[in-house]
mmCIF file of C-alpha atoms in Angstrom:
data_model
loop_
_atom_site.group_PDB
_atom_site.id
_atom_site.type_symbol
_atom_site.label_atom_id
_atom_site.label_comp_id
_atom_site.label_asym_id
_atom_site.label_seq_id
_atom_site.Cartn_x
_atom_site.Cartn_y
_atom_site.Cartn_z
ATOM 1 C CA UNK B 279 57.663 117.755 61.621
ATOM 2 C CA UNK B 280 61.655 116.802 61.775
ATOM 3 C CA UNK B 281 64.842 118.838 60.721
ATOM 4 C CA UNK B 282 67.603 116.525 60.593
ATOM 5 C CA UNK B 283 71.205 118.581 60.498
ATOM 6 C CA UNK B 284 74.577 117.345 61.978
ATOM 7 C CA UNK B 285 74.903 118.445 66.040
ATOM 8 C CA UNK B 286 78.208 118.936 65.995
ATOM 9 C CA UNK B 287 78.361 121.569 63.416
ATOM 10 C CA UNK B 288 78.073 125.342 64.910
ATOM 11 C CA UNK B 289 76.565 126.567 61.945
ATOM 12 C CA UNK B 290 73.934 123.754 61.903
ATOM 13 C CA UNK B 291 73.339 123.445 65.559
ATOM 14 C CA UNK B 292 72.491 127.054 65.624
ATOM 15 C CA UNK B 293 70.521 126.718 62.115
ATOM 16 C CA UNK B 294 68.352 124.255 64.406
ATOM 17 C CA UNK B 295 67.885 126.878 67.243
ATOM 18 C CA UNK B 296 67.167 129.076 65.127
ATOM 19 C CA UNK B 297 64.486 127.232 63.770
ATOM 20 C CA UNK B 298 63.792 125.578 67.445
ATOM 21 C CA UNK B 299 62.765 129.423 68.609
ATOM 22 C CA UNK B 300 60.399 129.680 66.046
ATOM 23 C CA UNK B 301 58.398 127.058 65.241
ATOM 24 C CA UNK B 302 58.663 124.363 68.755
ATOM 25 C CA UNK B 303 56.500 122.126 66.417
ATOM 26 C CA UNK B 304 59.744 121.531 64.312
ATOM 27 C CA UNK B 305 61.974 118.457 65.675
ATOM 28 C CA UNK B 306 65.523 118.436 65.622
ATOM 29 C CA UNK B 307 67.246 115.805 64.816
ATOM 30 C CA UNK B 308 71.164 114.258 63.979
ATOM 31 C CA UNK B 309 71.159 113.028 60.409
ATOM 32 C CA UNK B 310 73.477 110.776 61.221
ATOM 33 C CA UNK B 311 70.506 109.197 63.342
ATOM 34 C CA UNK B 312 69.158 108.618 60.285
ATOM 35 C CA UNK B 313 72.154 107.314 58.331
ATOM 36 C CA UNK B 314 71.893 110.728 55.687
ATOM 37 C CA UNK B 315 74.793 113.361 55.046
ATOM 38 C CA UNK B 316 72.528 116.560 54.460
ATOM 39 C CA UNK B 317 70.428 118.520 56.348
ATOM 40 C CA UNK B 318 66.955 116.998 55.287
ATOM 41 C CA UNK B 319 63.136 118.138 56.634
ATOM 42 C CA UNK B 320 60.035 116.164 56.827
ATOM 43 C CA UNK B 321 56.564 117.541 57.577
ATOM 44 C CA UNK B 322 53.341 116.400 56.488
ATOM 45 C CA UNK B 323 54.021 117.291 52.776
ATOM 46 C CA UNK B 324 57.069 115.268 51.819
ATOM 47 C CA UNK B 325 60.570 115.143 52.496
ATOM 48 C CA UNK B 326 63.235 117.556 50.853
ATOM 49 C CA UNK B 327 67.386 117.808 50.992
ATOM 50 C CA UNK B 328 70.112 120.089 51.083
ATOM 51 C CA UNK B 329 68.547 123.454 50.315
ATOM 52 C CA UNK B 330 64.727 122.899 49.955
ATOM 53 C CA UNK B 331 65.189 121.328 53.663
ATOM 54 C CA UNK B 332 66.446 124.154 54.955
ATOM 55 C CA UNK B 333 63.964 126.635 52.872
ATOM 56 C CA UNK B 334 60.874 124.710 53.991
ATOM 57 C CA UNK B 335 61.733 124.374 57.432
ATOM 58 C CA UNK B 336 62.611 128.605 57.537
ATOM 59 C CA UNK B 337 59.108 129.100 55.875
ATOM 60 C CA UNK B 338 57.389 126.955 58.857
ATOM 61 C CA UNK B 339 59.565 129.191 61.240
ATOM 62 C CA UNK B 340 58.309 132.144 59.904
ATOM 63 C CA UNK B 341 61.342 132.836 58.463
ATOM 64 C CA UNK B 342 63.106 134.359 55.652
ATOM 65 C CA UNK B 343 66.388 134.424 53.653
ATOM 66 C CA UNK B 344 67.258 136.388 50.654
ATOM 67 C CA UNK B 345 70.313 134.515 49.578
ATOM 68 C CA UNK B 346 68.169 131.682 49.876
ATOM 69 C CA UNK B 347 65.826 132.237 47.540
ATOM 70 C CA UNK B 348 68.675 133.328 45.072
ATOM 71 C CA UNK B 349 70.178 130.257 45.568
ATOM 72 C CA UNK B 350 67.081 128.230 44.726
ATOM 73 C CA UNK B 351 66.565 129.883 41.243
ATOM 74 C CA UNK B 352 69.918 128.860 40.120
ATOM 75 C CA UNK B 353 69.729 125.573 37.796
ATOM 76 C CA UNK B 354 69.491 122.237 40.153
ATOM 77 C CA UNK B 355 73.179 120.781 39.229
ATOM 78 C CA UNK B 356 74.530 124.510 40.531
ATOM 79 C CA UNK B 357 72.762 124.041 43.642
ATOM 80 C CA UNK B 358 73.881 120.487 44.507
ATOM 81 C CA UNK B 359 77.980 121.709 43.312
ATOM 82 C CA UNK B 360 77.452 124.775 45.746
ATOM 83 C CA UNK B 361 75.427 122.593 48.510
ATOM 84 C CA UNK B 362 78.895 120.539 47.886
ATOM 85 C CA UNK B 363 80.890 122.809 48.493
ATOM 86 C CA UNK B 364 79.362 124.751 51.370
ATOM 87 C CA UNK B 365 78.895 121.015 53.371
ATOM 88 C CA UNK B 366 82.254 119.788 52.723
ATOM 89 C CA UNK B 367 83.880 122.875 54.500
ATOM 90 C CA UNK B 368 81.128 123.718 57.141
ATOM 91 C CA UNK B 369 83.575 123.130 59.787
ATOM 92 C CA UNK B 370 85.924 125.562 58.636
ATOM 93 C CA UNK B 371 83.023 128.032 57.857
ATOM 94 C CA UNK B 372 82.170 127.625 61.310
ATOM 95 C CA UNK B 373 85.093 129.051 63.398
ATOM 96 C CA UNK B 374 84.293 132.457 61.962
ATOM 97 C CA UNK B 375 80.801 132.528 63.523
ATOM 98 C CA UNK B 376 80.669 132.769 67.116
ATOM 99 C CA UNK B 377 79.091 129.931 68.727
ATOM 100 C CA UNK B 378 75.123 130.755 70.057
ATOM 101 C CA UNK B 379 74.016 129.736 73.307
ATOM 102 C CA UNK B 380 70.241 129.657 72.759
ATOM 103 C CA UNK B 381 68.725 127.400 74.874
ATOM 104 C CA UNK B 382 66.396 125.065 73.271
#
């Protein structure tokens, strides 16, 4: 199982650390190495992108997120727009979050 994130983004890095802490079977990779520009999760059942990738990684790490569950109930087009807005602004948004010093 592999989770591809932006390793230069604080939000993505913290997310990767949470996943790794709760399921060390998930390998955390930099998505630029795969030539993509969104979060991607691969497991034996398939390949998932964006909010679906986040959901599957969290599920396999034994974590739940109410906001994510609400987002996934929105129409797909709205999910795409929301993901695009968040991903384009993630570095600015990350300035408001403390840097997690979790060991991996």
